[in-house]
Coordinates of C-alpha atoms in Angstrom, one line a residue:
M20 CA -98.7 -35.7 -6.7
G21 CA -94.8 -36.5 -4.7
E22 CA -96.4 -34.0 -2.4
V23 CA -100.2 -35.3 -1.7
R24 CA -100.3 -36.0 1.6
C25 CA -102.1 -39.9 2.0
S26 CA -102.1 -39.1 5.7
A27 CA -103.9 -36.2 6.0
L28 CA -106.5 -38.4 3.4
E29 CA -106.4 -40.9 6.6
G30 CA -107.6 -38.2 9.2
A31 CA -110.1 -37.0 7.1
A32 CA -112.1 -40.7 6.8
D33 CA -111.0 -40.9 10.5
G34 CA -113.3 -38.1 11.2
W35 CA -115.6 -39.7 8.6
G36 CA -115.0 -43.1 11.3
T37 CA -115.7 -40.5 14.0
A38 CA -119.4 -38.7 13.1
S39 CA -120.4 -42.4 11.2
N40 CA -119.3 -44.7 15.2
R41 CA -121.8 -41.5 16.8
A42 CA -124.0 -42.0 14.6
D43 CA -124.7 -46.1 15.2
A44 CA -124.1 -44.9 19.0
A45 CA -126.9 -43.2 18.7
R46 CA -129.3 -45.9 16.5
D47 CA -128.4 -48.6 19.2
R48 CA -130.0 -46.8 22.0
I49 CA -132.5 -45.2 20.1
D50 CA -133.2 -48.9 19.1
K51 CA -132.6 -50.8 22.3
Q52 CA -133.4 -48.3 25.2
L53 CA -136.3 -45.5 24.2
V54 CA -138.4 -48.3 21.2
A55 CA -137.6 -50.8 24.0
S56 CA -138.8 -48.9 27.6
L57 CA -141.5 -46.9 25.1
A58 CA -143.1 -50.7 24.2
A59 CA -143.4 -52.4 26.9
T60 CA -144.1 -49.8 29.7
Q61 CA -146.8 -48.1 27.1
E62 CA -150.2 -48.2 25.5
G63 CA -152.3 -46.0 23.4
E64 CA -152.4 -44.6 20.2
A65 CA -150.0 -41.0 21.8
A66 CA -147.1 -44.3 22.8
D67 CA -147.2 -45.7 19.3
A68 CA -147.4 -42.2 17.5
A69 CA -144.6 -42.1 19.6
V70 CA -142.2 -45.2 18.0
A71 CA -143.1 -44.7 14.4
R72 CA -141.3 -41.7 14.9
L73 CA -138.3 -42.7 16.7
R74 CA -137.9 -45.7 14.9
G75 CA -138.1 -43.1 11.7
L76 CA -135.2 -41.2 13.8
S77 CA -133.8 -45.2 14.1
R78 CA -133.3 -45.0 10.3
N79 CA -132.3 -41.9 10.3
F80 CA -129.5 -42.7 12.2
Q81 CA -128.6 -46.2 9.6
F82 CA -128.2 -43.6 7.1
V83 CA -125.6 -41.9 8.5
Y84 CA -124.0 -44.5 9.8
T85 CA -123.7 -46.1 7.0
E86 CA -123.2 -43.5 3.6
C87 CA -120.5 -41.7 6.9
G88 CA -119.1 -45.7 7.0
L89 CA -118.2 -45.7 3.2
V90 CA -117.3 -42.3 3.1
R91 CA -114.2 -43.5 5.9
T92 CA -114.1 -47.1 3.3
T93 CA -113.7 -44.7 0.5
L94 CA -110.9 -42.2 1.5
N95 CA -109.3 -44.8 3.2
S96 CA -108.9 -47.4 0.1
L97 CA -108.2 -43.6 -1.6
A98 CA -104.7 -43.0 0.8
A99 CA -103.5 -46.7 0.6
E100 CA -104.4 -46.9 -3.5
L101 CA -102.0 -43.4 -3.9
R102 CA -99.3 -45.6 -2.1
A103 CA -98.6 -46.8 -4.4
P104 CA -98.4 -44.8 -7.9
Q105 CA -96.2 -41.8 -5.2
R106 CA -94.0 -44.8 -4.1
R107 CA -92.5 -45.1 -8.1
L108 CA -92.1 -42.0 -8.2
R109 CA -90.7 -40.8 -5.0
E110 CA -87.9 -43.2 -6.2
A111 CA -87.9 -42.2 -9.8
L112 CA -86.9 -38.2 -8.1
E113 CA -84.5 -40.2 -6.1
D114 CA -82.8 -41.5 -9.0
A115 CA -82.8 -38.7 -11.0
R116 CA -81.4 -36.9 -8.0
G117 CA -78.8 -38.8 -8.2
L118 CA -78.0 -38.8 -11.1
K119 CA -77.8 -35.1 -10.7
F120 CA -80.9 -35.4 -13.7
T121 CA -83.0 -32.4 -13.4
V122 CA -87.0 -33.4 -12.9
H123 CA -88.9 -30.9 -14.9
E124 CA -92.2 -29.9 -13.7
D125 CA -93.9 -31.4 -16.8
G126 CA -92.6 -34.5 -15.4
S127 CA -89.1 -34.2 -18.7
V128 CA -86.1 -35.1 -17.8
S129 CA -83.4 -33.7 -18.3
Y130 CA -79.4 -35.0 -18.1
P131 CA -75.8 -33.6 -19.0
A132 CA -73.8 -34.1 -21.9
A133 CA -72.2 -36.6 -21.3
G134 CA -69.4 -39.4 -23.8
E135 CA -67.8 -38.1 -26.8
N136 CA -68.3 -38.6 -30.5
T137 CA -66.2 -41.4 -32.2
L138 CA -65.4 -38.3 -34.7
T139 CA -64.9 -35.3 -33.3
K140 CA -63.3 -36.6 -29.4
E141 CA -66.4 -34.1 -28.2
K142 CA -68.7 -34.6 -25.2
L143 CA -72.0 -35.3 -26.7
P144 CA -74.3 -33.0 -26.0
G145 CA -77.5 -33.2 -22.9
G146 CA -81.2 -32.8 -24.1
T147 CA -84.4 -33.6 -22.2
A148 CA -86.9 -36.8 -22.2
A149 CA -90.4 -36.4 -22.3
G150 CA -92.2 -39.0 -19.9
S151 CA -94.5 -41.4 -21.5
A152 CA -97.7 -43.7 -19.7
A153 CA -97.1 -45.9 -23.0
P154 CA -95.3 -49.6 -22.3
P155 CA -92.5 -49.9 -22.1
L156 CA -93.2 -52.7 -26.0
L157 CA -94.0 -49.5 -27.4
A158 CA -91.1 -47.4 -26.7
P159 CA -88.7 -46.0 -29.3
P160 CA -87.1 -48.2 -31.4
Q161 CA -82.8 -47.7 -30.2
A162 CA -81.7 -45.8 -33.3
L163 CA -83.8 -43.1 -32.4
R164 CA -82.6 -42.9 -28.8
S165 CA -79.6 -40.9 -28.8
P166 CA -76.4 -41.3 -28.0
N167 CA -75.2 -40.3 -25.0
P168 CA -75.1 -42.7 -21.5
H169 CA -77.8 -40.4 -19.5
A170 CA -80.5 -40.5 -22.0
A171 CA -81.4 -43.8 -21.7
R172 CA -81.6 -44.1 -18.1
A173 CA -83.7 -40.4 -18.0
Q174 CA -85.8 -42.0 -20.6
E175 CA -86.7 -44.5 -18.1
I176 CA -86.8 -42.1 -14.8
A177 CA -90.0 -39.4 -17.2
D178 CA -91.2 -42.8 -18.8
A179 CA -91.6 -44.3 -14.8
I180 CA -92.8 -41.2 -13.8
A181 CA -95.2 -39.9 -16.5
R182 CA -97.3 -44.0 -15.6
A183 CA -96.7 -43.1 -12.0
V184 CA -98.1 -38.9 -12.8
A185 CA -101.4 -40.9 -15.0
E186 CA -102.2 -44.4 -12.2
A187 CA -102.5 -41.6 -9.7
R188 CA -104.9 -39.0 -12.4
E189 CA -106.7 -42.7 -12.7
I190 CA -107.3 -43.2 -8.9
D191 CA -108.3 -40.6 -8.3
A192 CA -110.6 -39.8 -10.9
R193 CA -112.4 -42.8 -9.3
Y194 CA -111.9 -42.4 -6.2
A195 CA -114.0 -38.1 -6.8
R196 CA -116.7 -40.4 -9.0
A197 CA -117.5 -42.5 -6.0
L198 CA -117.7 -39.5 -3.3
R199 CA -119.7 -37.5 -6.0
K200 CA -122.3 -40.5 -5.1
L201 CA -122.3 -39.9 -2.0
T202 CA -124.3 -37.2 -1.1
A203 CA -127.7 -36.5 0.6
P204 CA -130.5 -34.3 0.1
D205 CA -130.9 -31.2 2.7
G206 CA -133.1 -31.9 5.6
L207 CA -131.8 -35.8 6.0
R208 CA -135.4 -37.6 6.2
V209 CA -135.0 -41.3 4.3
T210 CA -136.4 -42.9 1.4
D211 CA -136.5 -45.7 0.6
A212 CA -134.7 -44.8 -3.3
M213 CA -132.0 -43.8 -0.8
W214 CA -132.1 -46.7 0.8
A215 CA -132.5 -47.8 -2.7
D216 CA -129.1 -45.2 -3.6
V217 CA -127.2 -46.8 -0.5
S218 CA -126.9 -50.0 -1.3
G219 CA -125.3 -48.4 -5.3
D220 CA -123.7 -46.7 -3.2
A221 CA -122.3 -49.5 -0.9
T222 CA -121.9 -51.7 -4.5
A223 CA -119.5 -49.1 -5.7
V224 CA -116.7 -48.4 -2.7
R225 CA -117.0 -51.7 -2.2
G226 CA -116.2 -52.6 -5.6
L227 CA -113.2 -49.3 -4.6
A228 CA -112.2 -51.9 -1.2
D229 CA -111.2 -54.8 -2.9
E230 CA -107.5 -54.3 -2.9
Y231 CA -107.4 -52.3 0.3
L232 CA -110.2 -55.2 2.4
R233 CA -111.9 -57.3 0.6
D234 CA -108.5 -59.3 -0.6
A235 CA -107.8 -60.1 3.2
I236 CA -111.1 -61.3 4.1
P237 CA -110.2 -65.0 5.0
A238 CA -113.1 -66.5 2.8
D239 CA -111.5 -69.7 2.0
R240 CA -110.0 -70.4 5.8
S241 CA -111.4 -72.5 8.3
P242 CA -113.3 -70.8 10.2
A243 CA -110.6 -71.5 13.8
E244 CA -108.7 -69.4 11.6
R245 CA -111.7 -66.2 10.5
R246 CA -112.3 -66.6 14.4
A247 CA -108.4 -65.7 14.7
W248 CA -108.5 -62.6 11.9
W249 CA -110.6 -61.1 13.3
D250 CA -109.3 -61.1 16.5
G251 CA -106.6 -59.4 15.2
L252 CA -108.0 -57.0 13.4
T253 CA -108.2 -52.9 15.2
Q254 CA -110.8 -52.1 15.7
E255 CA -110.5 -49.1 13.6
R256 CA -110.5 -51.9 10.6
R257 CA -113.3 -54.1 11.7
E258 CA -115.5 -50.7 12.1
E259 CA -115.0 -50.1 7.8
Y260 CA -115.9 -54.3 7.2
L261 CA -119.1 -53.7 9.0
A262 CA -120.0 -50.4 6.8
V263 CA -118.5 -51.4 3.4
F264 CA -118.4 -56.0 3.9
P265 CA -121.8 -56.3 6.2
A266 CA -122.9 -58.7 4.1
E267 CA -119.2 -60.9 3.6
I268 CA -118.4 -60.3 7.6
G269 CA -122.6 -61.1 8.6
N270 CA -122.7 -64.4 6.6
L271 CA -118.6 -65.7 7.7
D272 CA -118.6 -68.8 9.9
G273 CA -116.5 -68.0 13.2
I274 CA -116.9 -65.2 13.1
P275 CA -118.4 -63.7 16.9
A276 CA -122.5 -64.1 16.5
E277 CA -122.3 -60.2 18.0
V278 CA -120.7 -58.9 14.6
R279 CA -122.8 -61.2 12.4
D280 CA -125.6 -59.9 13.9
A281 CA -125.6 -56.4 13.7
A282 CA -123.5 -56.6 10.1
N283 CA -126.6 -59.0 9.1
R284 CA -128.9 -56.5 10.2
D285 CA -126.9 -53.3 7.8
N286 CA -127.0 -55.8 5.5
L287 CA -131.0 -57.1 5.7
R288 CA -131.1 -53.2 5.1
L289 CA -129.9 -52.7 2.3
L290 CA -131.0 -55.8 0.7
I291 CA -134.4 -53.8 1.5
G292 CA -133.1 -50.9 -0.6
R293 CA -132.3 -53.0 -3.1
W294 CA -135.5 -55.6 -3.4
E295 CA -137.5 -52.1 -3.5
G296 CA -135.2 -50.5 -6.1
L297 CA -136.0 -53.6 -7.7
E298 CA -139.9 -52.8 -7.4
G299 CA -141.1 -50.3 -8.3
A300 CA -138.5 -50.4 -11.7
E301 CA -140.1 -51.0 -15.1
G302 CA -139.3 -54.2 -17.7
R303 CA -139.1 -57.1 -14.8
G304 CA -141.0 -59.6 -16.8
G305 CA -143.2 -61.8 -15.0
D306 CA -140.8 -61.5 -11.7
D307 CA -142.7 -59.4 -9.6
E308 CA -144.0 -61.5 -7.7
R309 CA -141.1 -63.2 -6.7
V310 CA -140.0 -59.9 -6.4
R311 CA -142.9 -59.2 -3.4
T312 CA -142.0 -62.3 -1.5
R313 CA -138.1 -62.0 -1.6
L314 CA -139.1 -57.9 0.1
A315 CA -142.2 -59.3 2.0
G316 CA -139.6 -62.1 3.2
L317 CA -137.5 -59.5 4.4
R318 CA -139.1 -56.6 5.5
A319 CA -140.1 -59.1 8.2
I320 CA -137.2 -60.1 9.7
D321 CA -136.2 -56.2 9.7
E322 CA -140.2 -56.2 11.2
Q323 CA -138.9 -59.3 13.7
L324 CA -135.4 -57.6 14.5
R325 CA -136.7 -54.3 15.6
A326 CA -140.1 -56.0 17.7
G327 CA -136.4 -57.2 19.3
G328 CA -138.7 -59.6 22.5
N329 CA -137.0 -62.2 24.8
P330 CA -135.1 -64.8 23.7
P331 CA -133.2 -61.9 22.1
M332 CA -132.9 -62.8 18.3
Y333 CA -129.6 -62.7 16.6
L334 CA -129.5 -62.9 13.2
L335 CA -126.5 -64.6 11.9
G336 CA -127.0 -65.1 7.8
I337 CA -129.3 -63.1 5.1
G338 CA -129.0 -63.3 1.6
D339 CA -130.6 -62.7 -1.7
E340 CA -128.8 -66.0 -3.6
G341 CA -131.5 -68.5 -5.2
N342 CA -134.5 -69.2 -2.1
G343 CA -133.1 -66.6 -0.1
R344 CA -130.7 -67.1 3.1
A345 CA -131.9 -66.8 7.2
I346 CA -129.9 -68.0 9.7
V347 CA -131.9 -66.4 12.6
S348 CA -130.8 -68.0 16.4
Y349 CA -133.0 -67.3 19.9
G350 CA -130.4 -66.5 22.8
N351 CA -126.3 -65.5 21.8
P352 CA -124.6 -68.8 20.2
D353 CA -121.8 -67.7 21.4
T354 CA -122.1 -67.3 25.0
A355 CA -124.8 -70.2 25.0
R356 CA -123.3 -73.2 26.7
N357 CA -126.7 -75.6 24.7
V358 CA -127.0 -75.2 21.1
S359 CA -129.2 -76.1 18.2
A360 CA -130.0 -75.8 14.4
Y361 CA -132.6 -76.7 13.2
V362 CA -132.5 -77.3 8.9
P363 CA -136.2 -76.9 7.5
G364 CA -137.7 -78.6 4.2
L365 CA -138.9 -78.5 1.7
G366 CA -140.8 -74.8 0.4
T367 CA -138.6 -73.2 3.1
A368 CA -137.8 -70.6 1.1
L369 CA -137.3 -65.9 2.5
D370 CA -140.9 -65.7 2.3
E371 CA -143.3 -64.7 4.9
D372 CA -144.7 -68.5 6.6
F373 CA -140.3 -68.0 7.2
V374 CA -140.6 -65.9 9.6
K375 CA -144.2 -67.1 11.0
N376 CA -143.8 -71.1 10.3
D377 CA -140.0 -71.3 10.7
M378 CA -138.4 -69.0 13.1
K379 CA -140.7 -69.5 15.1
R380 CA -140.1 -73.6 15.6
A381 CA -136.4 -71.8 16.5
R382 CA -137.7 -69.5 18.4
D383 CA -139.9 -72.3 20.8
T384 CA -137.2 -74.7 20.2
A385 CA -135.2 -72.1 22.9
I386 CA -137.9 -71.3 25.5
G387 CA -138.0 -75.4 26.0
A388 CA -134.8 -76.1 26.4
Q389 CA -134.6 -72.7 28.6
K390 CA -137.1 -74.8 31.3
Y391 CA -134.7 -76.7 31.8
D392 CA -131.0 -74.9 31.2
T393 CA -131.1 -71.0 30.9
S394 CA -128.1 -71.5 28.8
S395 CA -130.1 -72.5 25.9
A396 CA -129.9 -71.5 22.3
A397 CA -130.9 -72.2 19.2
I398 CA -131.2 -71.3 15.6
V399 CA -133.1 -71.8 12.3
W400 CA -130.4 -72.8 9.3
L401 CA -131.9 -71.9 6.0
G402 CA -128.9 -71.5 4.7
Y403 CA -129.5 -73.7 1.7
D404 CA -131.9 -74.3 -1.4
A405 CA -134.5 -75.8 -0.3
P406 CA -137.1 -78.2 -2.8
Q407 CA -139.2 -76.2 -4.1
M408 CA -142.6 -78.0 -5.7
P409 CA -144.5 -75.3 -7.1
A410 CA -148.4 -76.1 -8.7
D411 CA -147.5 -75.4 -12.0
K412 CA -144.0 -78.1 -12.6
A413 CA -145.7 -81.1 -9.5
S414 CA -146.0 -83.4 -12.5
G415 CA -142.2 -83.1 -13.7
N416 CA -140.0 -81.5 -11.3
L417 CA -139.9 -83.3 -7.6
A418 CA -136.8 -81.8 -5.9
V419 CA -137.8 -83.4 -2.9
M420 CA -138.5 -86.6 -4.8
S421 CA -133.9 -85.7 -5.9
S422 CA -131.3 -85.3 -2.8
H423 CA -129.8 -82.9 -5.0
D424 CA -129.9 -80.7 -2.7
A425 CA -129.9 -82.4 0.2
Q426 CA -125.9 -83.1 -1.3
I427 CA -124.9 -79.7 -1.2
G428 CA -126.8 -78.2 1.5
A429 CA -124.4 -81.1 3.9
P430 CA -120.7 -79.1 4.0
V431 CA -122.6 -75.9 3.9
Y432 CA -123.9 -76.9 6.9
N433 CA -121.3 -78.4 8.7
Q434 CA -119.0 -75.3 7.8
F435 CA -122.0 -73.0 9.8
M436 CA -121.6 -75.5 12.6
A437 CA -117.7 -75.8 12.4
G438 CA -117.9 -71.5 13.0
L439 CA -120.0 -72.9 15.8
V440 CA -117.7 -74.7 17.7
A441 CA -115.1 -72.0 16.9
T442 CA -117.1 -68.9 18.9
N443 CA -118.3 -70.0 21.4
H444 CA -116.6 -69.5 24.7
N445 CA -117.2 -72.1 26.5
A446 CA -115.0 -75.3 27.6
D447 CA -117.5 -78.6 27.0
P448 CA -120.7 -76.8 24.7
H449 CA -123.4 -79.3 24.0
F450 CA -123.9 -78.6 20.3
T451 CA -127.9 -80.8 18.5
A452 CA -128.2 -81.4 15.3
I453 CA -132.0 -81.4 14.5
G454 CA -133.4 -82.4 10.3
H455 CA -137.2 -81.6 10.0
S456 CA -138.1 -82.6 7.2
Y457 CA -136.6 -83.0 3.7
G458 CA -134.4 -80.9 6.5
S459 CA -132.7 -84.7 8.1
L460 CA -131.8 -85.9 5.1
T461 CA -129.8 -82.6 4.8
V462 CA -128.1 -83.3 8.6
G463 CA -128.4 -86.9 7.3
Q464 CA -125.8 -86.2 4.7
A465 CA -124.3 -83.0 6.6
A466 CA -123.3 -86.3 9.2
Q467 CA -122.2 -89.3 7.2
R468 CA -119.5 -86.8 5.9
P469 CA -115.9 -87.1 6.7
G470 CA -115.6 -85.8 10.3
G471 CA -119.1 -86.2 10.2
V472 CA -121.3 -82.6 11.6
P473 CA -118.4 -80.5 13.4
G474 CA -119.0 -80.3 16.9
A475 CA -122.6 -82.9 17.4
D476 CA -123.0 -84.2 20.6
D477 CA -126.9 -85.2 19.3
I478 CA -129.0 -85.3 16.0
I479 CA -132.7 -85.1 16.0
L480 CA -135.2 -86.4 13.5
L481 CA -138.4 -85.1 12.8
G482 CA -140.8 -86.4 10.4
S483 CA -138.3 -87.5 8.2
P484 CA -138.2 -89.4 5.2
G485 CA -134.9 -91.1 5.7
T486 CA -131.7 -89.5 6.0
G487 CA -129.6 -91.7 3.3
A488 CA -128.5 -94.0 5.6
K489 CA -129.3 -96.7 7.2
S490 CA -128.5 -97.5 10.8
A491 CA -128.4 -94.6 13.2
D492 CA -124.9 -95.8 13.4
E493 CA -123.6 -93.8 10.6
L494 CA -124.5 -91.0 11.2
G495 CA -120.6 -89.8 13.4
V496 CA -122.8 -88.9 16.8
G497 CA -123.4 -92.9 18.3
R498 CA -126.8 -94.3 18.0
E499 CA -128.0 -93.7 21.3
H500 CA -127.3 -89.5 21.0
V501 CA -129.8 -89.4 17.4
F502 CA -133.2 -89.7 18.4
V503 CA -136.5 -89.4 16.0
G504 CA -140.0 -88.0 16.3
A505 CA -141.7 -90.4 13.6
A506 CA -145.7 -88.8 14.5
E507 CA -148.1 -91.9 13.1
N508 CA -150.5 -89.5 11.1
D509 CA -146.8 -88.0 9.0
P510 CA -147.3 -89.4 5.8
V511 CA -143.5 -88.1 5.3
T512 CA -142.1 -90.6 7.2
A513 CA -143.5 -93.1 5.5
M514 CA -143.0 -92.2 1.9
P515 CA -141.9 -95.9 0.2
A516 CA -138.5 -97.3 -1.4
R517 CA -137.7 -96.0 -4.8
I518 CA -138.9 -99.4 -6.7
E519 CA -141.7 -99.6 -4.4
A520 CA -143.5 -95.8 -5.0
R521 CA -145.3 -96.5 -8.2
G522 CA -148.4 -93.8 -8.2
M523 CA -146.7 -91.5 -5.8
A524 CA -145.5 -89.4 -8.4
T525 CA -149.1 -89.3 -9.6
G526 CA -150.7 -88.9 -6.8
A527 CA -147.7 -86.4 -5.6
A528 CA -149.0 -84.3 -8.9
S529 CA -152.6 -84.2 -8.2
G530 CA -151.9 -83.2 -4.9
A531 CA -150.5 -80.3 -5.7
V532 CA -153.1 -79.3 -7.8
V533 CA -155.2 -79.5 -4.7
G534 CA -152.5 -78.7 -2.4
G535 CA -151.6 -75.4 -4.4
A536 CA -154.8 -74.2 -4.9
L537 CA -155.9 -74.2 -1.6
G538 CA -153.0 -72.5 0.1
G539 CA -150.3 -71.0 -3.1
P540 CA -146.6 -73.0 -3.2
V541 CA -146.4 -74.1 0.5
G542 CA -149.8 -75.9 -0.4
A543 CA -148.2 -76.8 -3.5
A544 CA -145.7 -78.6 -1.5
A545 CA -148.3 -80.4 1.1
G546 CA -150.3 -81.6 -1.1
A547 CA -147.7 -83.4 -3.0
V548 CA -146.4 -84.7 -0.8
G549 CA -149.8 -85.8 1.3
G550 CA -151.4 -87.1 -2.0
G551 CA -147.7 -89.2 -2.8
A552 CA -148.3 -90.7 0.9
A553 CA -152.5 -91.0 -0.1
A554 CA -151.2 -92.4 -3.5
Y555 CA -149.1 -95.3 -1.2
F556 CA -151.5 -96.0 2.4
A557 CA -153.5 -96.2 -0.9
Q558 CA -152.6 -99.5 -3.1
D559 CA -150.9 -100.5 1.0
A560 CA -147.8 -102.0 -1.2
Q561 CA -144.4 -101.6 0.8
A562 CA -142.0 -105.4 0.7
D563 CA -140.4 -103.9 3.2
D564 CA -141.2 -101.6 6.1
R565 CA -137.4 -100.5 6.7
E566 CA -137.0 -98.7 3.7
I567 CA -138.6 -95.2 3.3
W568 CA -138.3 -92.9 0.2
Y569 CA -134.2 -92.4 1.5
G570 CA -132.8 -95.4 3.2
T571 CA -133.8 -97.0 7.0
D572 CA -137.2 -95.8 8.2
P573 CA -135.9 -93.8 11.1
A574 CA -138.6 -95.2 13.7
H575 CA -137.4 -98.1 12.3
E576 CA -136.3 -100.6 14.7
A577 CA -133.2 -101.8 12.5
F578 CA -132.4 -98.4 11.9
G579 CA -131.6 -98.4 15.6
A580 CA -132.3 -94.2 16.9
R581 CA -134.5 -94.3 20.4
R582 CA -137.8 -93.0 18.5
F583 CA -139.3 -90.2 21.0
E584 CA -142.6 -89.6 22.2
V585 CA -145.0 -87.8 20.0
D586 CA -148.2 -86.8 19.4
D587 CA -150.4 -88.7 16.4
G588 CA -151.8 -86.3 14.7
P589 CA -154.0 -85.4 12.8
R590 CA -155.2 -87.5 9.9
P591 CA -154.2 -86.3 6.4
F592 CA -157.9 -84.9 4.7
L593 CA -159.8 -86.7 7.5
D594 CA -159.3 -84.8 10.1
G595 CA -160.5 -81.6 8.1
E596 CA -156.5 -80.2 8.8
G597 CA -155.0 -80.7 5.0
A598 CA -152.5 -83.4 3.8
T599 CA -150.4 -82.2 6.5
P600 CA -150.8 -82.0 9.7
A601 CA -148.7 -83.9 12.2
H602 CA -146.1 -83.3 9.7
S603 CA -146.0 -79.8 11.4
N604 CA -146.8 -79.5 14.8
Y605 CA -144.2 -81.3 16.3
F606 CA -142.3 -78.6 17.8
N607 CA -145.6 -76.5 18.5
P608 CA -145.7 -77.2 22.3
V609 CA -149.5 -76.0 21.8
K610 CA -150.1 -78.6 18.8
D611 CA -147.6 -81.4 19.9
A612 CA -147.0 -80.5 24.1
K613 CA -145.1 -84.3 24.2
S614 CA -143.2 -83.6 21.2
A615 CA -142.5 -80.4 22.2
D616 CA -141.2 -81.0 25.4
N617 CA -138.9 -83.9 24.6
I618 CA -137.0 -81.7 22.2
G619 CA -136.4 -79.4 25.0
L620 CA -134.9 -81.7 26.9
M621 CA -132.9 -83.3 24.1
V622 CA -130.8 -79.8 23.2
S623 CA -130.3 -79.2 27.1
G624 CA -128.7 -81.3 27.4
N625 CA -130.7 -83.8 29.7
S626 CA -132.4 -86.1 26.4
G627 CA -132.2 -89.2 29.7
E628 CA -135.2 -87.5 30.7
I629 CA -137.3 -87.4 27.4
G630 CA -139.8 -89.7 27.0
T631 CA -139.9 -92.4 24.5
E632 CA -142.4 -94.8 21.8
R633 CA -141.7 -97.9 20.0
W634 CA -139.8 -99.2 17.5
R635 CA -141.9 -99.2 14.5

């Protein structure tokens, strides 16, 4: 083992790294040049077929990029682990050489005659110590050892050699198993099953690379310190992190947006592979619907990313914990002068509805802001578990009535915003925190934490059931920088104060049942909110019109925010659009042009030009 050349392993790793980088470059060229050019200039079945084949080729290159990157890190990690026992072996051999002991091929150590027999006065004979890899506590007692003064030292050296060799063999066996798995069939054609295998391969390699790579990731440091850590890495080390730890790097606040995007796109493919493996697995019980829903959401995001478009998309976060995590930016938040981060609310999860609704809201915000300042980016932040309200649990699990999820999400949101501040290139960027529905409570809770929302210049509350604050002054940006959009026909903005909510639970339960029958979980959530509000409106019993469910009504004069102009919106049920149509229209430039335009003005830093309306 002393002759093992770790540099040779690292040289081989460099070769695999070169192959990985070339595959990545080829994939990038296909996605950003060939596919984009075809889609922009050609139409028809032939063009569609060509695009499909190119995307298949891109998928193959992504597979090669990932697997070669895993091999590179496996070899580098093997070299790093072997260095420790190799160093201890060399130290033992140096000790033996200095004492003129002889080390044999089997690791035993011979020592010369020394000392003297107290009776005969002759030198005590030399001998040979056989090494043991057992812990020192299991060594034979002193009484059983040779009285030769060299014997104990020879035994120490032999044991050190045995332990170093045993450790090296264990390391070699572990890495050999991992490398044997990093193979692909001849005639590479990547299938869903192969991606499921890649997900498992990546998990195995990450386990091997903990000491080599993962332990150095500054997970418990500030976003600014993480940015400095990343900037200080060599290009080779960055490539390894992206190949082996895309989830950790992609979701680490303080890492540049382009790096997070690259890491998360790769992690997205691994997540799809893992969930595809779950889809085909047996014995999941009643989990089929959850797997299908999650997989549909992941695939929908992947499809949007591959389709491209303008503003360009950046995947700043992706994960499958809880109800799912996804953070998508339209426009680069590092280079944009104006950056907004919108927190969605009740019923939001990583599914197709998130892609169709919440991602569209962020895109509409970016487009609206770019009308007034092209240097604008807009983000949808699903970085927490928003409360869910399935119809079959509506009577006993009204999570929306608790601030628990918002309180957990608030510090996570603040950490994300601190990351945006750390990576933005502008000397004086303009940040806007946006909360919609229950998400406005999350933003409100974040704003009331010590120091407020990092970097936030303005806060926008849309369809808010309250923030937990008595006045806008408690949100950390000054009341003149807190903006509220509350449609007259949005029942969520008039949810009664808790003390006056008699009958609301009954209304929510019945509304959830009706909504669930019409529109599944999202319909149930909307129905519950609409039913509860309808029950409240029916009883017309609110004693203090300043108070709604989570504190002072943000649209009320007592709160002190700036209420901007929005459309009244359709009436619940009466106008034939369901329980809460006005609650969903604030970002929509077609259904509520007034609100969407005002949001664009505020996000772009032109809040002085918004249209306002009277407080409640």
